[in-house]
Short mmCIF file of C-alpha atoms and ligand atoms in Angstrom, two decimals:
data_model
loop_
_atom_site.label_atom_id
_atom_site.label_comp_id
_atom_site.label_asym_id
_atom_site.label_seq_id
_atom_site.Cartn_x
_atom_site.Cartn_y
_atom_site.Cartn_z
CA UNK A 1260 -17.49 -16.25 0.38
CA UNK A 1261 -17.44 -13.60 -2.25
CA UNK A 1262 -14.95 -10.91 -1.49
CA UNK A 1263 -14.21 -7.93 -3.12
CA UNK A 1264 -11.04 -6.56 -3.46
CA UNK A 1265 -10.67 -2.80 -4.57
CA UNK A 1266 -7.32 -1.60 -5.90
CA UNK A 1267 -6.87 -5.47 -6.24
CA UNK A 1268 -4.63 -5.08 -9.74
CA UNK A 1269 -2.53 -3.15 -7.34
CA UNK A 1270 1.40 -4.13 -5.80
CA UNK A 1271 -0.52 -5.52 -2.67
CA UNK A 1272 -4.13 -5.69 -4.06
CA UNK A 1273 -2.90 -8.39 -6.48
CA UNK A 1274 -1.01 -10.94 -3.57
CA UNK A 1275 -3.97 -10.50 -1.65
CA UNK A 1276 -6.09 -11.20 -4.94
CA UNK A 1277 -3.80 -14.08 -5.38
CA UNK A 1278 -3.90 -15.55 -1.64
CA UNK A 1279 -7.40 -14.92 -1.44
CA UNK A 1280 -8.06 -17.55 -4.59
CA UNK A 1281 -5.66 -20.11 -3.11
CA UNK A 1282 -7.87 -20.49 0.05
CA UNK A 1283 -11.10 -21.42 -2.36
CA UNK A 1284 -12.49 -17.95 -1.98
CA UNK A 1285 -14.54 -16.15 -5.27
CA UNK A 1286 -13.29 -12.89 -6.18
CA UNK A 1287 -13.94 -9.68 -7.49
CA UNK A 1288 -10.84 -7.58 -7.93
CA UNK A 1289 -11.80 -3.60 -9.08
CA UNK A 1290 -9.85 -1.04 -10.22
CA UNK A 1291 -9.38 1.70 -12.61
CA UNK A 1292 -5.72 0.99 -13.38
CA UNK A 1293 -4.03 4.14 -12.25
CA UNK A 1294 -1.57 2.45 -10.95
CA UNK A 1295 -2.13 -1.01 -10.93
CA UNK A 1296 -1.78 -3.42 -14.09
CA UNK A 1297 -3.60 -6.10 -15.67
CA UNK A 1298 -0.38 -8.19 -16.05
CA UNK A 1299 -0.46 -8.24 -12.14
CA UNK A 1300 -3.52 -10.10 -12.10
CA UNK A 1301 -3.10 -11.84 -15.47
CA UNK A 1302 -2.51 -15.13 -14.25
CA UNK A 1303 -5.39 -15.12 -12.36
CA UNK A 1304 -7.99 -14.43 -15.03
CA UNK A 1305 -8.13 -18.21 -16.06
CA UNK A 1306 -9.50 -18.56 -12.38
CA UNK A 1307 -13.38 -19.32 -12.43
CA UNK A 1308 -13.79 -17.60 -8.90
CA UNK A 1309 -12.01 -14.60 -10.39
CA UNK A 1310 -13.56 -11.55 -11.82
CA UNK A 1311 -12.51 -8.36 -12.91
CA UNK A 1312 -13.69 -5.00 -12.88
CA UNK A 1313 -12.48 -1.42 -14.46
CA UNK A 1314 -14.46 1.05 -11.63
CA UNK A 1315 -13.19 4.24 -10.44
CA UNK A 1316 -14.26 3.70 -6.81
CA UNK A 1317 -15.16 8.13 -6.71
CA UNK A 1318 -18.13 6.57 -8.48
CA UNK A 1319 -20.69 3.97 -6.39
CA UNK A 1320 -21.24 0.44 -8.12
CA UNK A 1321 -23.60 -2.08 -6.99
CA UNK A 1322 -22.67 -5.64 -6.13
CA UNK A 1323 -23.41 -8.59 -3.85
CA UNK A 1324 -20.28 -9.60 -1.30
CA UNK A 1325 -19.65 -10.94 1.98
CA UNK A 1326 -16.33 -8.76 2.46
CA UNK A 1327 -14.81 -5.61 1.29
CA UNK A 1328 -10.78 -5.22 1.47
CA UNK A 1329 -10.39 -1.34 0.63
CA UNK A 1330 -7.16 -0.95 -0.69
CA UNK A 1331 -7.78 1.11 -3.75
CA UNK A 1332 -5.22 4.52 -3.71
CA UNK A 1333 -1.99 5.29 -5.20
CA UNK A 1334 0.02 4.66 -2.23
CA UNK A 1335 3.68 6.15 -3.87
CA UNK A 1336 4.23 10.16 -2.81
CA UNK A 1337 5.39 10.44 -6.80
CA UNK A 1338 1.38 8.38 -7.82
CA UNK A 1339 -0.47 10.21 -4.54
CA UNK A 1340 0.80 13.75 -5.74
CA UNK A 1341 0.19 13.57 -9.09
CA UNK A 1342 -3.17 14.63 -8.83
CA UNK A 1343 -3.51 15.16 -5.61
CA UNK A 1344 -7.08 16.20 -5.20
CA UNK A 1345 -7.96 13.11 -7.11
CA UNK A 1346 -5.96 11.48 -4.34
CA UNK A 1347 -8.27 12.75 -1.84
CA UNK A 1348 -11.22 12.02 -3.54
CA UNK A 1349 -10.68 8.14 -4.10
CA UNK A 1350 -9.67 7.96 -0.12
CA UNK A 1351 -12.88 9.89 0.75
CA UNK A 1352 -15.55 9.03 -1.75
CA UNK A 1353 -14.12 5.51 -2.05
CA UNK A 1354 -14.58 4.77 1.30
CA UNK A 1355 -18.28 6.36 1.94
CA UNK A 1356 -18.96 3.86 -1.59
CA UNK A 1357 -17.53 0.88 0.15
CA UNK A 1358 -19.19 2.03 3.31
CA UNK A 1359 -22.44 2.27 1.70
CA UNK A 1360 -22.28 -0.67 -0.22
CA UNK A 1361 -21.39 -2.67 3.03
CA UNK A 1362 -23.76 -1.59 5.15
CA UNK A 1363 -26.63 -2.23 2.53
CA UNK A 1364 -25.35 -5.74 2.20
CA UNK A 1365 -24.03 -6.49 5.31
CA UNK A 1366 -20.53 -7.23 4.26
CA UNK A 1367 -17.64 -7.36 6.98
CA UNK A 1368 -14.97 -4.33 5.48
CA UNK A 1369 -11.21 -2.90 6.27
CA UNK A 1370 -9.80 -0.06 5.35
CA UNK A 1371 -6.50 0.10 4.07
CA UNK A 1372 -4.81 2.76 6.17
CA UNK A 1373 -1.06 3.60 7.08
CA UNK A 1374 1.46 5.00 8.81
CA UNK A 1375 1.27 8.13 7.40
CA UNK A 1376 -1.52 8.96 9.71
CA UNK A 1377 1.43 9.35 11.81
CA UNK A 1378 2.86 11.87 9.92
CA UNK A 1379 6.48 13.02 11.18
CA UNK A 1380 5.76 10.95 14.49
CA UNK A 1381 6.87 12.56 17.78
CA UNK A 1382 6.39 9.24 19.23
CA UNK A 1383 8.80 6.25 18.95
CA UNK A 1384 8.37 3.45 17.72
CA UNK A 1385 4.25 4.55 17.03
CA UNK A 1386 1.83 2.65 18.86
CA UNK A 1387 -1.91 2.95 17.55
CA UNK A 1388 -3.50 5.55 20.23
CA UNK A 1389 -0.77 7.90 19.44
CA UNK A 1390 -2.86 10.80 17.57
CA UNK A 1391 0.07 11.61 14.83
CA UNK A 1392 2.16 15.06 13.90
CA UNK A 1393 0.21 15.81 10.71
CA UNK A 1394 1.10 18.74 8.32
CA UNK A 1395 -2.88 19.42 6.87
CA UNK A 1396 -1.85 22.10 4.43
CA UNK A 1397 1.52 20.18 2.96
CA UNK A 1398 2.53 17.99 -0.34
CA UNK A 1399 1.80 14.76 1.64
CA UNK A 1400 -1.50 15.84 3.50
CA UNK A 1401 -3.57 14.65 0.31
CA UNK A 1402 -2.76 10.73 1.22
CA UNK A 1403 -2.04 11.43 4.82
CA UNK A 1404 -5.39 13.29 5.55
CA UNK A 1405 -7.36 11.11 3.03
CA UNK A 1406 -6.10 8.39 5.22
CA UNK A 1407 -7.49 9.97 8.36
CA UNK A 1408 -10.84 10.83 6.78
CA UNK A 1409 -11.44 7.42 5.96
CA UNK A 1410 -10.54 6.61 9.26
CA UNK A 1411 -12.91 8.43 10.48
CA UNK A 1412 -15.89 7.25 8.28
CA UNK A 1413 -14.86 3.81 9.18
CA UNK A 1414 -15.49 4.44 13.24
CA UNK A 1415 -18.75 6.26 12.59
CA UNK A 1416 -20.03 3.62 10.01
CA UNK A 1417 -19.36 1.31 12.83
CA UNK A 1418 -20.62 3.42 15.35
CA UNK A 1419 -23.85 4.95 13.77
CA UNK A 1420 -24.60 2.06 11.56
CA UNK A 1421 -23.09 -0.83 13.17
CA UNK A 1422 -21.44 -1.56 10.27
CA UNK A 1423 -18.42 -4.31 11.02
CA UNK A 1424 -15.78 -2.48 10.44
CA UNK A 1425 -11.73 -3.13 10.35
CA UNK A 1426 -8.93 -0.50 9.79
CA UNK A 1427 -5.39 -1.65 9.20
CA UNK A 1428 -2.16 0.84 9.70
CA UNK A 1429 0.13 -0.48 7.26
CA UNK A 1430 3.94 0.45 7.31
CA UNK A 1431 6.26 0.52 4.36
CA UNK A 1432 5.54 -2.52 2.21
CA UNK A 1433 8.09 -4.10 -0.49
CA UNK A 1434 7.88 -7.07 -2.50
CA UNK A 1435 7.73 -8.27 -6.37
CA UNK A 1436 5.17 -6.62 -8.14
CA UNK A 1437 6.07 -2.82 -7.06
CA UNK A 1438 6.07 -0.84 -10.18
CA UNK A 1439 9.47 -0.23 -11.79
CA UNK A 1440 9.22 3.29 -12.08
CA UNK A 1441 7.31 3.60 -8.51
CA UNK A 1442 9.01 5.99 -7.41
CA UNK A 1443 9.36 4.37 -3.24
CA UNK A 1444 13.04 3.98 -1.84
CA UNK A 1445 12.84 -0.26 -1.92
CA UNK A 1446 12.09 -0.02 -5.96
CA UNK A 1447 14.33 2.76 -6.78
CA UNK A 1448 17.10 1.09 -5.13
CA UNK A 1449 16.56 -2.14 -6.78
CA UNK A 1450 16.06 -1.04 -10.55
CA UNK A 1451 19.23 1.25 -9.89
CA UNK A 1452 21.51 -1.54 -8.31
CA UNK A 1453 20.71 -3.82 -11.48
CA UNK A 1454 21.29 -1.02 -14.07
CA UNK A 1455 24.65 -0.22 -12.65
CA UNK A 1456 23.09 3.52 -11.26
CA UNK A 1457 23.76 5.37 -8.65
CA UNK A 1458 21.47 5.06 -5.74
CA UNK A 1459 19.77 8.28 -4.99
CA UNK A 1460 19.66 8.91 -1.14
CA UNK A 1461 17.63 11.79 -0.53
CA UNK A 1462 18.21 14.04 2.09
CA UNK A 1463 21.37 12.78 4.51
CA UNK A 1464 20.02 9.14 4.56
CA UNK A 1465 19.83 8.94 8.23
CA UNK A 1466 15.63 9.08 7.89
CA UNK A 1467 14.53 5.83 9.12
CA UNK A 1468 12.08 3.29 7.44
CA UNK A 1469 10.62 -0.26 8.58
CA UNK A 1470 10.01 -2.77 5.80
CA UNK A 1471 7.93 -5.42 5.77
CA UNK A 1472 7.69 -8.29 3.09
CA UNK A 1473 4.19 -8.20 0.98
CA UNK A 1474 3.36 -11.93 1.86
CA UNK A 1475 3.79 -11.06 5.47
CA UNK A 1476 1.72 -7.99 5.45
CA UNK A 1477 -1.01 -10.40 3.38
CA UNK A 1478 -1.09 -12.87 6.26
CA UNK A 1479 -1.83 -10.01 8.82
CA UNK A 1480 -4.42 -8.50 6.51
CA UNK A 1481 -6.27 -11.77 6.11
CA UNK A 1482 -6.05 -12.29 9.89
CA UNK A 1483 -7.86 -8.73 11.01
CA UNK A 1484 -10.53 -9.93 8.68
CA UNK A 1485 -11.47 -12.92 9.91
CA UNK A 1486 -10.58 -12.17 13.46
CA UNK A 1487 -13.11 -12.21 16.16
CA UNK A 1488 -12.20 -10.14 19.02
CA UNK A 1489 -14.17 -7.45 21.22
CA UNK A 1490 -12.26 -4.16 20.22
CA UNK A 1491 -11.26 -4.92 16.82
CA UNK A 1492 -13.16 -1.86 15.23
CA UNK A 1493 -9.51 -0.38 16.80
CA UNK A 1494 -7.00 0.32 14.11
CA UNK A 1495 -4.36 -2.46 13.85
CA UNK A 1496 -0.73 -1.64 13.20
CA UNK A 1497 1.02 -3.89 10.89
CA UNK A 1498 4.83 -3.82 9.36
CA UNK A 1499 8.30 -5.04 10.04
CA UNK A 1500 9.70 -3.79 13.35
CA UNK A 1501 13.40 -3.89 11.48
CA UNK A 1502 14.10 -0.01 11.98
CA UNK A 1503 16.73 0.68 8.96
CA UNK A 1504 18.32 4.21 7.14
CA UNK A 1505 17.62 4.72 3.71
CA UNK A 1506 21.76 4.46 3.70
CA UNK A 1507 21.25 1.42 6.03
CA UNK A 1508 18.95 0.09 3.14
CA UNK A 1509 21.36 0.86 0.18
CA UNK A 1510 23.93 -1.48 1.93
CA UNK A 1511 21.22 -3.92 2.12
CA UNK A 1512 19.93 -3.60 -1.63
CA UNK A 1513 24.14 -3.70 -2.53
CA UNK A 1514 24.17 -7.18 -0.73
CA UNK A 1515 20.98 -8.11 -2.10
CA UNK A 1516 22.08 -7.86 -5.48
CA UNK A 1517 25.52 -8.69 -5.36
CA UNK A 1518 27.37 -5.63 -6.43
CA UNK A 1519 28.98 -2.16 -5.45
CA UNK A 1520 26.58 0.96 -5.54
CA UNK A 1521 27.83 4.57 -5.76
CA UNK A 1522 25.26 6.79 -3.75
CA UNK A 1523 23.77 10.16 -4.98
CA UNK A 1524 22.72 12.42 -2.77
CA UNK A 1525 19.51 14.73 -3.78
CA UNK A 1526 16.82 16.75 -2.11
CA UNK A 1527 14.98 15.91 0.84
CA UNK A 1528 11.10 16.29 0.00
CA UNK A 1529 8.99 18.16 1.62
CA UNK A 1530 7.38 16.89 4.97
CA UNK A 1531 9.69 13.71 4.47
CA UNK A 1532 9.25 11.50 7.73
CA UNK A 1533 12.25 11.20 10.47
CA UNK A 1534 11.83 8.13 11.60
CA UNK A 1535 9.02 5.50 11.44
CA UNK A 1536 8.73 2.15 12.78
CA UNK A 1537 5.88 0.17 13.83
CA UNK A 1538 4.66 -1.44 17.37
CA UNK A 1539 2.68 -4.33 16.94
CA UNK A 1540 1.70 -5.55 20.17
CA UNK A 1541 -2.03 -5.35 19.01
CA UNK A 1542 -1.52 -7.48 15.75
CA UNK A 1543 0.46 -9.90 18.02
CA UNK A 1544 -1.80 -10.01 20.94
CA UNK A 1545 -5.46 -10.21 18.98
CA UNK A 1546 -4.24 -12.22 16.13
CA UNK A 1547 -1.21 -13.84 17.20
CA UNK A 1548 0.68 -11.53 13.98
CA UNK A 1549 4.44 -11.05 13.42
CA UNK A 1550 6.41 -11.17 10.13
CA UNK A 1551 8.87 -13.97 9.41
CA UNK A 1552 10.84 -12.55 6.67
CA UNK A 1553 13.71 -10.65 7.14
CA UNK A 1554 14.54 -7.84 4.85
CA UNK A 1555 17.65 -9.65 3.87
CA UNK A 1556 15.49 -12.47 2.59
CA UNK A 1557 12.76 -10.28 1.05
CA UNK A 1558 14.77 -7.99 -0.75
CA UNK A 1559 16.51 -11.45 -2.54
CA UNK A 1560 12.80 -12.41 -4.05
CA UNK A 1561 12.36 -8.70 -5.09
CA UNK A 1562 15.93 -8.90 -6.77
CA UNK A 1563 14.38 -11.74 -8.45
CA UNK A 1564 11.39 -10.21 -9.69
CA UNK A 1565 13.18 -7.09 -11.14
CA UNK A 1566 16.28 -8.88 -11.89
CA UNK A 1567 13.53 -11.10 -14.48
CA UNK A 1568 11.52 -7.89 -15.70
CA UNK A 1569 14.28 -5.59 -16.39
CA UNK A 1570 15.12 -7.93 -18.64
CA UNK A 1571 12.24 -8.70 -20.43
CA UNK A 1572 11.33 -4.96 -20.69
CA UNK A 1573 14.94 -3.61 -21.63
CA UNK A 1574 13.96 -3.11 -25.52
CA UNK A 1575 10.86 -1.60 -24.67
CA UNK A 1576 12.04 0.66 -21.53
CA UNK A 1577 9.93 3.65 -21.96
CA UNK A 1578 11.61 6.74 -21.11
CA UNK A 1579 11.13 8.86 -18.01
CA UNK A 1580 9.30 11.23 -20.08
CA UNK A 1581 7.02 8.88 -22.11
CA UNK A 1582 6.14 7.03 -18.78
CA UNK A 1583 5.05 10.82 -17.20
CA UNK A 1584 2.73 11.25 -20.40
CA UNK A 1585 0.90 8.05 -20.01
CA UNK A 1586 0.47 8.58 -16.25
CA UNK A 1587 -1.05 12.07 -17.22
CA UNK A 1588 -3.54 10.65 -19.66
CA UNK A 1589 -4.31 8.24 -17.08
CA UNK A 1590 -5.01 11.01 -13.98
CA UNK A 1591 -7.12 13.40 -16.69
CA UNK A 1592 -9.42 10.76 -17.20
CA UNK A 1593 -9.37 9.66 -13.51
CA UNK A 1594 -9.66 13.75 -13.19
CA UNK A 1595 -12.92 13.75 -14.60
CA UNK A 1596 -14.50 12.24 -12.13
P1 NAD J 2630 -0.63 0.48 -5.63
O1 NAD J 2630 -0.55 1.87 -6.17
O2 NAD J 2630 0.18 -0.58 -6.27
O3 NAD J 2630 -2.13 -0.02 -5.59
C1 NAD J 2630 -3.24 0.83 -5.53
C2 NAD J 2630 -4.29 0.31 -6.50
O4 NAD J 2630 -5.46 1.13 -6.41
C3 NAD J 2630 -3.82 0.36 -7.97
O5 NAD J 2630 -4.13 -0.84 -8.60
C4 NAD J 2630 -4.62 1.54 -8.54
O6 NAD J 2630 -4.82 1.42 -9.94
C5 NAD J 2630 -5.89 1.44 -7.73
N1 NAD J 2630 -6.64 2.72 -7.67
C6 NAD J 2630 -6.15 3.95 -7.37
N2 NAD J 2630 -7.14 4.86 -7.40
C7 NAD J 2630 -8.29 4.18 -7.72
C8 NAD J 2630 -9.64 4.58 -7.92
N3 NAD J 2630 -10.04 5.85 -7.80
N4 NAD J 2630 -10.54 3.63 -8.26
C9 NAD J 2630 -10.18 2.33 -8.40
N5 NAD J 2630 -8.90 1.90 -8.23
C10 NAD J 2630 -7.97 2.83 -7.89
O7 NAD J 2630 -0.27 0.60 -4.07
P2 NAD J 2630 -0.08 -0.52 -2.97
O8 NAD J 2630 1.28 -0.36 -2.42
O9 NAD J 2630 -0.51 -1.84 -3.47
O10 NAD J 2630 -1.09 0.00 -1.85
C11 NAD J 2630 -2.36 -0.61 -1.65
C12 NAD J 2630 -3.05 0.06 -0.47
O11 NAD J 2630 -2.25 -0.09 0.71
C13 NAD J 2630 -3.26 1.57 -0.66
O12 NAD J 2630 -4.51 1.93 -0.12
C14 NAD J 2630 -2.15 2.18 0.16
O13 NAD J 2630 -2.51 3.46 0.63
C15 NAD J 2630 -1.99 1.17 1.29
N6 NAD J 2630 -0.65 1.22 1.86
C16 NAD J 2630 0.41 0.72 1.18
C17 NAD J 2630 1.68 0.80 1.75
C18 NAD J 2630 2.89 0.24 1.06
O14 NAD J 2630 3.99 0.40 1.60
N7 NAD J 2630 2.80 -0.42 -0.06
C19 NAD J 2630 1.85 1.42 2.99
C20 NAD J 2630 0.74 1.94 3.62
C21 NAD J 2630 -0.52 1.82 3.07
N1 UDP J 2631 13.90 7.85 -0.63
C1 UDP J 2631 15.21 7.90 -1.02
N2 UDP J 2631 15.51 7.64 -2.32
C2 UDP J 2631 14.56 7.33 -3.24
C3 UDP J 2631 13.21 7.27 -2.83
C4 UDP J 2631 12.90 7.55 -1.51
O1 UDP J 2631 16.11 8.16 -0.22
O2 UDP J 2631 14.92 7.10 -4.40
C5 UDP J 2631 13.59 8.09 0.80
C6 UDP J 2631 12.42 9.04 1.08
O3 UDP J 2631 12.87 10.38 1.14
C7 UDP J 2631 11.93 8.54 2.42
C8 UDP J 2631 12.21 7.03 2.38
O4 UDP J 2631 13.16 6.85 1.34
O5 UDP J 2631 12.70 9.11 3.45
C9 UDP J 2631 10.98 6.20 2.06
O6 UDP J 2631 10.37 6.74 0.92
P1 UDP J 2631 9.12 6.04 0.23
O7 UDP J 2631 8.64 6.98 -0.84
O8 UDP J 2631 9.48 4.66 -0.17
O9 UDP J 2631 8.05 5.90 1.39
P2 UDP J 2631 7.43 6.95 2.45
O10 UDP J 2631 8.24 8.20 2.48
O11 UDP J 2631 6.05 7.20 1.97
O12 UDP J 2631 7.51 6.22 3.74
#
């Protein structure tokens, strides 16, 4: 099959990229490198079933595939708020594109979705009919109501068109490959533990996250895909059911890395989530889904990872405020569109 990935060059886009090729699959990984890299994909480029593509997905594009993984969007509240109505666009336009590019070639497509749809949940632990406790007009609502609009497109696609359509609610997702200066908790923990920093907590700590391991999340991706089931249009939730604090996590991330961590407490942000942790009796009833790596385990092979490119980059470690420049040069020409 050929199977397009967008927002492949991404954290996720690139394992799925990755795991995609290993299964004897041709790909075509777009993005416009906002946040992704090339180096994430690098190794792949000797690949002859790999191609890949510099689109911003705001504009349409014309190509020939059997599926459509939609995962193109900054997906960190520091990348999503940057330019937030840029944000919104590449959710909304992005996913009428991919819409209209499946349904004029027939390809099978999912939506990359998430649990912010669930905003500050009510409910506990969310299960995918709950409807979500949304602030519309607030710094998140960008990402968070993106997310629901191209929700919705997806269901009336399917409906209207009968376009085959899959969304997946993904929950917190960690692994090698996160961007150093990322900006989410299991990153910022990580490059602080190795560089001897304080950890910054925000708010009391006692917020709650669920994190699941990239190649985990990967396997239940792939599955909704290829899945055959009756009510599979349904949104699918998919993430760790390990409910931990962020000071919960610091522990962790101390262990993980072998040393003692001083914590820093700073601001809660705005419309920061309680509590969040997934139910996943639908991925484990319609496609026998349930992650296998502990966060113990997966925060060792992130360790790893940034352990290895801390090093590498520690010469060349540009500063908070050259690495701000570069992403604004990056959003005004991803503004223009
Ligand atoms: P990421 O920022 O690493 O990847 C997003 C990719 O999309 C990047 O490569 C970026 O350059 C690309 N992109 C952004 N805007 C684009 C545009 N207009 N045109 C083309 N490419 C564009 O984030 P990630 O963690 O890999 O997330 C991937 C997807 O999964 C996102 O849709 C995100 O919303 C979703 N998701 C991720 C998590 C998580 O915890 N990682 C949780 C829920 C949902
Ligand atoms: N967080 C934190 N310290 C950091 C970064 C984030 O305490 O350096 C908190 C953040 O306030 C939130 C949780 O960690 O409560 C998860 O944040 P992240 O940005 O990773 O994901 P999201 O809030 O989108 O779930």
């Amino acid at each position: 099959m050929r199977i397009l990935v967008t927002g492949g060059a991404g954290f996720i886009g690139s394992h799925l990229c990755e795991r995609l090729l290993s299964e004897n699959q041709e790909v075509i990984c777009l993005d416009n490198f906002f946040t992704g890299r090339k180096s994430n994909v690098a190794h792949l480029l000797d690949d002859k079933h790999f191609e890949l593509v510099r689109h911003d997905l705001t504009e349409p594009i014309l190509l020939e595939v059997d599926q459509i993984y939609n995962l193109a969007c900054p997906a960190s509240p520091v990348h999503y708020q940057f330019n937030p109505v840029k944000t919104v666009k590449t959710s909304v336009m992005g996913a009428i594109n991919m819409l209209g590019l499946a349904k004029r070639v027939g390809a099978r497509i999912l939506q990359a979705s998430t649990s912010e749809v669930y905003g500050d949940p009510l409910i506990h632990p969310q299960t995918e009919d709950y409807f979500g406790n949304v602030n519309p007009i607030g710094l998140r609502s960008c990402y968070d109501e993106g997310k629901r609009v191209a929700e919705t497109l997806f269901m009336d696609y399917h409906r209207q068109n009968n376009v085959d359509t899959r969304i997946v609610r993904i929950f917190n997702t960690y692994g090698p490959r996160m961007l150093e200066n990322d900006g989410r908790v299991v990153s910022n923990f990580i490059v602080q533990a190795l560089r001897g920093e304080d950890l910054t907590v925000y708010g009391s700590g006692e917020q709650t996250r669920s994190f699941c391991y990239v190649d985990d999340l990967v396997e239940g991706i792939i599955r909704l895909m290829n899945v055959k089931a009756e009510d599979i249009h349904l949104p699918v939730n998919l993430g760790n059911p390990g409910e931990f604090t962020m000071n919960e996590l610091a522990q962790e991330v101390a262990k993980a890395v072998g040393t003692n961590i001083k914590i820093r407490n700073m601001p809660l942000p705005q419309d920061d989530p309680k509590q969040r942790q997934p139910n996943i009796a639908r991925a484990r009833e319609l496609l026998d889904w349930s992650p296998t790596i502990s966060l113990a385990e997966g925060l060792q092979k992130t360790v790893a990872y940034f352990a290895d490119g801390l090093e590498n980059t520690s010469t060349e470690r540009k500063s908070n405020a050259e690495t701000k420049k570069a992403l604004k040069g990056q959003s005004e020409l991803s503004a223009k569109n």
